[in-house]
PDB file of C-alpha atoms in Angstrom:
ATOM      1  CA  UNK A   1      16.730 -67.174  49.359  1.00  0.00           C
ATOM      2  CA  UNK A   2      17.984 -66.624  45.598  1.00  0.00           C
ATOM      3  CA  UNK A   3      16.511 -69.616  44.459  1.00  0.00           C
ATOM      4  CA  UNK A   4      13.163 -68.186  45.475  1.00  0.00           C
ATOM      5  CA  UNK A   5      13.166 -65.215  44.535  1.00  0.00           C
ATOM      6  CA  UNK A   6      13.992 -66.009  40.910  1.00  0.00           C
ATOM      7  CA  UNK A   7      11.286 -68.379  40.690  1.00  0.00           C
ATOM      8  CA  UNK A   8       8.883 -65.686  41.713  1.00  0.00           C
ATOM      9  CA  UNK A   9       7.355 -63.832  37.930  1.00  0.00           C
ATOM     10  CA  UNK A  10       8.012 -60.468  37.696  1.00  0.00           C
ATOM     11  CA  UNK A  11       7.676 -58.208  35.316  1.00  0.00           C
ATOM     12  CA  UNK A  12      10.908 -58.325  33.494  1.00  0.00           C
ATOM     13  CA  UNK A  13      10.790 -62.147  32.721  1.00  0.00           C
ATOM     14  CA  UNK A  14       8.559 -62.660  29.624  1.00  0.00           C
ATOM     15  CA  UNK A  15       5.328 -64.569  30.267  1.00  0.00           C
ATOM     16  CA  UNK A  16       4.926 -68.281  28.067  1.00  0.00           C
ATOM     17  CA  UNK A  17       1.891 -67.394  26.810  1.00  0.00           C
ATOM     18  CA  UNK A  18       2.966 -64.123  25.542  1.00  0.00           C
ATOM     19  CA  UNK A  19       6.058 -65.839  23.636  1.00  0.00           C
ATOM     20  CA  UNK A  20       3.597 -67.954  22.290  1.00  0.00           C
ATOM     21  CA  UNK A  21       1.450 -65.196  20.456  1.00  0.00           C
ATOM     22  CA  UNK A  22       4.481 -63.137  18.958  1.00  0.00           C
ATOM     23  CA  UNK A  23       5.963 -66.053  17.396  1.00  0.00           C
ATOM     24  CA  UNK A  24       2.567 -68.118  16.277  1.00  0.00           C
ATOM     25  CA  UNK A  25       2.090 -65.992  12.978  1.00  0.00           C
ATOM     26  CA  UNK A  26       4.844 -66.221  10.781  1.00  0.00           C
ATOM     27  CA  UNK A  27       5.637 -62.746   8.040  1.00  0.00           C
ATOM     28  CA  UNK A  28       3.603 -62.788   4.576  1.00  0.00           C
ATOM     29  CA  UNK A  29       5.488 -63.285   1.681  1.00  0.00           C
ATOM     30  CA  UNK A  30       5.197 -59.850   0.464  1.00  0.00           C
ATOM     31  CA  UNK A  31       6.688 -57.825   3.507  1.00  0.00           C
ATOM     32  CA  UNK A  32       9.394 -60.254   2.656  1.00  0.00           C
ATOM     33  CA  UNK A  33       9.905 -58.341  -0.756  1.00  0.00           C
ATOM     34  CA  UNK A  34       9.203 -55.016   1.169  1.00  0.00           C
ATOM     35  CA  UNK A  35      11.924 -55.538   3.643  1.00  0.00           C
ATOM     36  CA  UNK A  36      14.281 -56.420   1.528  1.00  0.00           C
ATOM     37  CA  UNK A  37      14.499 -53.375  -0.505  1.00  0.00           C
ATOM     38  CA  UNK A  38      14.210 -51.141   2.826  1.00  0.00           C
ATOM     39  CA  UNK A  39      17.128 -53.131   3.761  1.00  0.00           C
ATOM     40  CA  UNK A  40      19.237 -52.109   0.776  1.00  0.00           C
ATOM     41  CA  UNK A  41      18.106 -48.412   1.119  1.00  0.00           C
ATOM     42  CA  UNK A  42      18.929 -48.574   4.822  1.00  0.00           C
ATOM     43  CA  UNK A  43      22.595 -50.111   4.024  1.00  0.00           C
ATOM     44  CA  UNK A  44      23.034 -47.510   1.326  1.00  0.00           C
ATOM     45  CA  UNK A  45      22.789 -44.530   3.296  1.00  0.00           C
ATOM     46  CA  UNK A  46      24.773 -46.206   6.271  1.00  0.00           C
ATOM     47  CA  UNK A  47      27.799 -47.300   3.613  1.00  0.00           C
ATOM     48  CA  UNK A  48      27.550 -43.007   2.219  1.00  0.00           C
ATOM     49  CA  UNK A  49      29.056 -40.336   3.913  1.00  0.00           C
ATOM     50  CA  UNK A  50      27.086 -38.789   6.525  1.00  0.00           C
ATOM     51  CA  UNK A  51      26.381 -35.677   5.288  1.00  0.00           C
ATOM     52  CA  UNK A  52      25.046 -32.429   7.788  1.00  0.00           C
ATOM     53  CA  UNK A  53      23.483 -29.244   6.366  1.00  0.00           C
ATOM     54  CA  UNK A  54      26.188 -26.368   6.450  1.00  0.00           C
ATOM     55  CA  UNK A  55      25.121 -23.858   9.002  1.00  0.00           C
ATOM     56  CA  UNK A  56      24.679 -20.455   7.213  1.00  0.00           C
ATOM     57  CA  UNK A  57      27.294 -17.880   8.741  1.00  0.00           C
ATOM     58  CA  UNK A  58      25.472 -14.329  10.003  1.00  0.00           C
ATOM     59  CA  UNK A  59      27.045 -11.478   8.458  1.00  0.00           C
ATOM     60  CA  UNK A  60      24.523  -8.782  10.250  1.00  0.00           C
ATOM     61  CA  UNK A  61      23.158  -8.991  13.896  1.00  0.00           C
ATOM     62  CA  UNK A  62      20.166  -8.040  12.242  1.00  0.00           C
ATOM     63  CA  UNK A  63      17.202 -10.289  11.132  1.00  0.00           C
ATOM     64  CA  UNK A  64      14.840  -9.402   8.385  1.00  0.00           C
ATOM     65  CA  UNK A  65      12.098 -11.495   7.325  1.00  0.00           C
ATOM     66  CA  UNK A  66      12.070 -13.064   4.020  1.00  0.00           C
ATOM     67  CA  UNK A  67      10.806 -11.705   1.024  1.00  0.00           C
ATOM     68  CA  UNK A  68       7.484 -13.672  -0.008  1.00  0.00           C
ATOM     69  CA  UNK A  69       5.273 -13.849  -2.845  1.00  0.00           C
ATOM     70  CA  UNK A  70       3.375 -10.450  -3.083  1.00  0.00           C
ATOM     71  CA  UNK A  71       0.010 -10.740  -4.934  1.00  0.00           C
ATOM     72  CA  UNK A  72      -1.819  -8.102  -6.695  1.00  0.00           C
ATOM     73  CA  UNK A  73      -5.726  -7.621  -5.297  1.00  0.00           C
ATOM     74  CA  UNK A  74      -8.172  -9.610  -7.209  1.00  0.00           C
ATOM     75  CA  UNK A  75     -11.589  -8.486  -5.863  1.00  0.00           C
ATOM     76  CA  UNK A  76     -14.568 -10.981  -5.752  1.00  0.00           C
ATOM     77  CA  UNK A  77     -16.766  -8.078  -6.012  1.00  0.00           C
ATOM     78  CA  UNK A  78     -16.283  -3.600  -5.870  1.00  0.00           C
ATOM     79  CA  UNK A  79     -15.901  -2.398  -2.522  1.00  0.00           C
ATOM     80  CA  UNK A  80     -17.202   0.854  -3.901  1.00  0.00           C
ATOM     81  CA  UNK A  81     -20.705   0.998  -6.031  1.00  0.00           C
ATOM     82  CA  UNK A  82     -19.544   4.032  -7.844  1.00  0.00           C
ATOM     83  CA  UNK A  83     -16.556   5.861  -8.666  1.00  0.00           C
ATOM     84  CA  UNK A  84     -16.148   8.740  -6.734  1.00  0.00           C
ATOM     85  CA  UNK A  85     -15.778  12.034  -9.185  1.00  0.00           C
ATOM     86  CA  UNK A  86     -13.892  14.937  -8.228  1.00  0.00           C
ATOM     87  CA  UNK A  87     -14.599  17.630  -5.818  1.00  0.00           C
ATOM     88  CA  UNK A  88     -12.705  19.971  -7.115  1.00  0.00           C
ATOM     89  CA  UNK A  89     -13.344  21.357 -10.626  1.00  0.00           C
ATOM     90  CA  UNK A  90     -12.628  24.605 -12.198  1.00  0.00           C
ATOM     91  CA  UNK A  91     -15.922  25.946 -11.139  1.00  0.00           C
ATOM     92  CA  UNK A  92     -15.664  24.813  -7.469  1.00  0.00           C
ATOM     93  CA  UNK A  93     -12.099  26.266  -7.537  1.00  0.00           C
ATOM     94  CA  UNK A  94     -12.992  30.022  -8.517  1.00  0.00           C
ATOM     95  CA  UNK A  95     -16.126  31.297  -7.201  1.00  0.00           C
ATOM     96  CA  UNK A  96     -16.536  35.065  -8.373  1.00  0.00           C
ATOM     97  CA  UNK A  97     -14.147  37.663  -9.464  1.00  0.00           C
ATOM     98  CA  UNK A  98     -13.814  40.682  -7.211  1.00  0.00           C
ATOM     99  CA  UNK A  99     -14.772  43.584  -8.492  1.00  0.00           C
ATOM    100  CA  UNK A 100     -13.758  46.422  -5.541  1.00  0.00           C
ATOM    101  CA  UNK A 101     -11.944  49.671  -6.918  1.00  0.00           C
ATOM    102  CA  UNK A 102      -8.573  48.371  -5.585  1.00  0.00           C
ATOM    103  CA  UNK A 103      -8.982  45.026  -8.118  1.00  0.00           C
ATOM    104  CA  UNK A 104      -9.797  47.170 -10.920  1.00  0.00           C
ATOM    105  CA  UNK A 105      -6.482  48.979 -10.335  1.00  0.00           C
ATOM    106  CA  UNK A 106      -4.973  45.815 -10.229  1.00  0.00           C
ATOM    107  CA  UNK A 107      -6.417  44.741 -12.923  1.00  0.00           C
ATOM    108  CA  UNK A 108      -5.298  47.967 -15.176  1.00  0.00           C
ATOM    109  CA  UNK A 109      -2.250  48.647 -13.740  1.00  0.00           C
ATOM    110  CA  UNK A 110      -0.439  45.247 -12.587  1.00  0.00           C
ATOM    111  CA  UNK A 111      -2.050  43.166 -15.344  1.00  0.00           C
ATOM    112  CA  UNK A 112      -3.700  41.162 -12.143  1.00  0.00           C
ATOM    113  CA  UNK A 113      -7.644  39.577 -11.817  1.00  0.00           C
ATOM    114  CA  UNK A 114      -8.587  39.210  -8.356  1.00  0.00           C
ATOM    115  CA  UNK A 115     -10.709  36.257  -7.346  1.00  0.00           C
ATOM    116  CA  UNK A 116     -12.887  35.161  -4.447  1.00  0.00           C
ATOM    117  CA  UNK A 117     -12.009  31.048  -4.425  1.00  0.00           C
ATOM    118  CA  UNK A 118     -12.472  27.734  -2.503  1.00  0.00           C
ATOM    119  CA  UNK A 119     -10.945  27.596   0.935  1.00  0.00           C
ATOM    120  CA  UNK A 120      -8.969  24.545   0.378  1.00  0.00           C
ATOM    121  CA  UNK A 121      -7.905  25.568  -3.410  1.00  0.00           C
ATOM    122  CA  UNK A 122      -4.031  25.412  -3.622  1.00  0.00           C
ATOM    123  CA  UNK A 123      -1.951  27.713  -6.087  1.00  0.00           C
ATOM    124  CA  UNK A 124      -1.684  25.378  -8.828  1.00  0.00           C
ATOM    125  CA  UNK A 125      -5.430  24.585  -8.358  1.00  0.00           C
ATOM    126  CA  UNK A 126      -6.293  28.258  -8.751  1.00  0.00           C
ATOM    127  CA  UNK A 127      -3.807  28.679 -11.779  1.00  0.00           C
ATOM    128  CA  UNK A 128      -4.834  25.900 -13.733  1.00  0.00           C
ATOM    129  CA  UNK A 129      -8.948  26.348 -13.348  1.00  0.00           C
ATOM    130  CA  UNK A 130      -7.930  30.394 -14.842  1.00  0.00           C
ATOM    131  CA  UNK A 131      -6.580  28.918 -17.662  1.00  0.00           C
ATOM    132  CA  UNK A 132      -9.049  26.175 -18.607  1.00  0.00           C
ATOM    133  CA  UNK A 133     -12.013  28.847 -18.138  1.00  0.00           C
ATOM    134  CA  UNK A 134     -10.751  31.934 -19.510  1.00  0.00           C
ATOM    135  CA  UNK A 135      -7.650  31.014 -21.954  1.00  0.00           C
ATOM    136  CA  UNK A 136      -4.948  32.804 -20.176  1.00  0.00           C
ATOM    137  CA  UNK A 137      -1.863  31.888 -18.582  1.00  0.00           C
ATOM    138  CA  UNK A 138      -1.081  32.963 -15.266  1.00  0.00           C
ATOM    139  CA  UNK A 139       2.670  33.914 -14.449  1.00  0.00           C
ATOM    140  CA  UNK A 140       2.122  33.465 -10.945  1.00  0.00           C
ATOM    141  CA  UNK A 141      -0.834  33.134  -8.806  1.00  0.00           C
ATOM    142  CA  UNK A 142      -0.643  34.824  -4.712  1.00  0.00           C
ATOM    143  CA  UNK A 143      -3.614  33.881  -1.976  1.00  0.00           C
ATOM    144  CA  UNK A 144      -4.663  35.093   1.427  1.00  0.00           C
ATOM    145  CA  UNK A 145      -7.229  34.428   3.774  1.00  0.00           C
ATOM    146  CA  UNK A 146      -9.725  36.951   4.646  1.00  0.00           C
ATOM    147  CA  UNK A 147     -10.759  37.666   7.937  1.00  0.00           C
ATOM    148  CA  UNK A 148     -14.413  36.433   7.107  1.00  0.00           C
ATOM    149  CA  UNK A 149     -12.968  33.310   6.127  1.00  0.00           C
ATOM    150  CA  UNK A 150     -12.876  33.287   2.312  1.00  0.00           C
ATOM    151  CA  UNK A 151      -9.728  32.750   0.273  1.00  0.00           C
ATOM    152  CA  UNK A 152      -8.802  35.266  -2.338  1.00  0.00           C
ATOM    153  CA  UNK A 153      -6.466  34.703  -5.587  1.00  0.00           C
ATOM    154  CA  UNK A 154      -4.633  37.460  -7.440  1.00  0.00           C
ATOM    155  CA  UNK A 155      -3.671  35.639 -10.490  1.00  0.00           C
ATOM    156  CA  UNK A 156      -0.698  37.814 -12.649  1.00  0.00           C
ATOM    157  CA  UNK A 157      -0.770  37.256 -15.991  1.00  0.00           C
ATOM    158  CA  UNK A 158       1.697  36.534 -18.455  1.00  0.00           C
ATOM    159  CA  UNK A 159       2.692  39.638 -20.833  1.00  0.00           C
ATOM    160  CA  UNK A 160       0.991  37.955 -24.156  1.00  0.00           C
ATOM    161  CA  UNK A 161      -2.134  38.476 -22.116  1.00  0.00           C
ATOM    162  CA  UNK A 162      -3.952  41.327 -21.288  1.00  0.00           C
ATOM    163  CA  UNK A 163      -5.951  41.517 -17.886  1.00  0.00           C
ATOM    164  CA  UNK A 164      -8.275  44.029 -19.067  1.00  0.00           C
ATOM    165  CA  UNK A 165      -9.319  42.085 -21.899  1.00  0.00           C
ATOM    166  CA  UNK A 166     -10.131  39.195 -19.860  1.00  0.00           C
ATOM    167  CA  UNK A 167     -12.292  41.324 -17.280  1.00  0.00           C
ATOM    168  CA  UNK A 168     -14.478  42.557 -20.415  1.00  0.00           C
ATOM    169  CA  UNK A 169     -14.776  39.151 -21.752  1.00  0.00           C
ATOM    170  CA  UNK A 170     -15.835  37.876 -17.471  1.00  0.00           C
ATOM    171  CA  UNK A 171     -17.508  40.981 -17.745  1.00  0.00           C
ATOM    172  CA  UNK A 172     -16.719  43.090 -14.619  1.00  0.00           C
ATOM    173  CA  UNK A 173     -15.997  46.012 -16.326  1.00  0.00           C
TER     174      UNK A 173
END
C-alpha cells in the first residue's frame, strides 16, 4: 500500500517538466554584479548591532497635535471688489444738538452741550466726533435712550473750554 501511494503525483512532489523550466535559463552576468553588492549590504547590517527606535516616554496623559507649518493667505484674486469704508463718521455719530430750555441751562450752567446721536454710537464714539467737529475736549461724555428711541449725549467739557462759546459758534443760541 505505501509503495503505491508514493508513486501516485501529488501536489507536493515537483513536476519534471517544471524542474526543467526553472533551471533551463541560467542568471545574466550583470545581476551577478548586482547581487553581489546586495550581498555585502545584506551581511553588513546582519554583522551591526541591531538597533530599535527608543520608544518616547509620555510625560502627560494628554495628546496634542503637532504644531505644523502655518501659512499666511495668498489670494489668487480679492474676495471683496471694494473696500468697505466706514459707517460711522463724525457726522453719522452726532445728528443735531438739542436745543430745549433744560439744554440751554446745561449748557450755561454745567458747561454741558446736549446732543441727539446715532443709536449704536458708544461714549468714545460720541467724544471723539465733538472734538474733531467743533475743537473741544470733552471731560466726560453721559448717554440715555429716549423713550422714542433716539440716543442722547451730554458731552461736559473740559474747563479751558467754554460751552457757551461753542453753542454760538453751532449756532443754537
Amino acid at each position: 500500500w505505501l509503495k503505491r501511494a508514493s508513486s501516485i503525483p501529488n501536489a507536493h512532489t515537483p513536476q519534471p517538466a517544471l524542474a526543467l523550466a526553472t533551471h533551463a535559463m541560467a542568471p545574466k552576468k550583470a545581476e551577478k554584479k548586482g547581487d553581489a553588492t546586495k550581498a555585502a549590504k545584506t551581511a553588513k547590517a546582519v554583522k551591526g548591532a541591531v538597533t530599535r527606535k527608543a520608544k518616547k516616554i509620555r510625560t502627560n496623559v494628554h495628546f496634542f497635535r503637532p504644531k505644523t507649518l502655518i501659512k499666511k493667505r495668498d489670494p489668487r484674486y480679492p474676495r471683496r471688489s471694494v473696500e468697505a469704508r466706514a459707517r460711522k463718521d463724525k457726522y453719522r455719530i452726532i445728528q443735531c444738538p438739542v436745543t430745549t430750555e433744560s439744554a440751554m441751562k446745561k449748557i450755561e450752567e454745567i458747561n454741558t452741550l446736549v446732543f441727539l446721536v446715532d443709536i449704536k454710537a458708544t461714549k468714545i464714539n460720541i467724544k471723539d466726533a465733538v472734538k474733531q467737529m467743533y475743537d473741544v475736549k470733552a471731560a466726560k461724555v453721559n448717554t440715555l435712550i429716549r423713550p422714542d428711541g433716539k440716543k442722547k449725549a451730554y458731552v461736559h467739557l473740559t474747563q479751558d473750554y467754554d460751552a457757551l462759546d461753542v453753542a454760538n459758534r453751532i449756532g443754537i443760541i
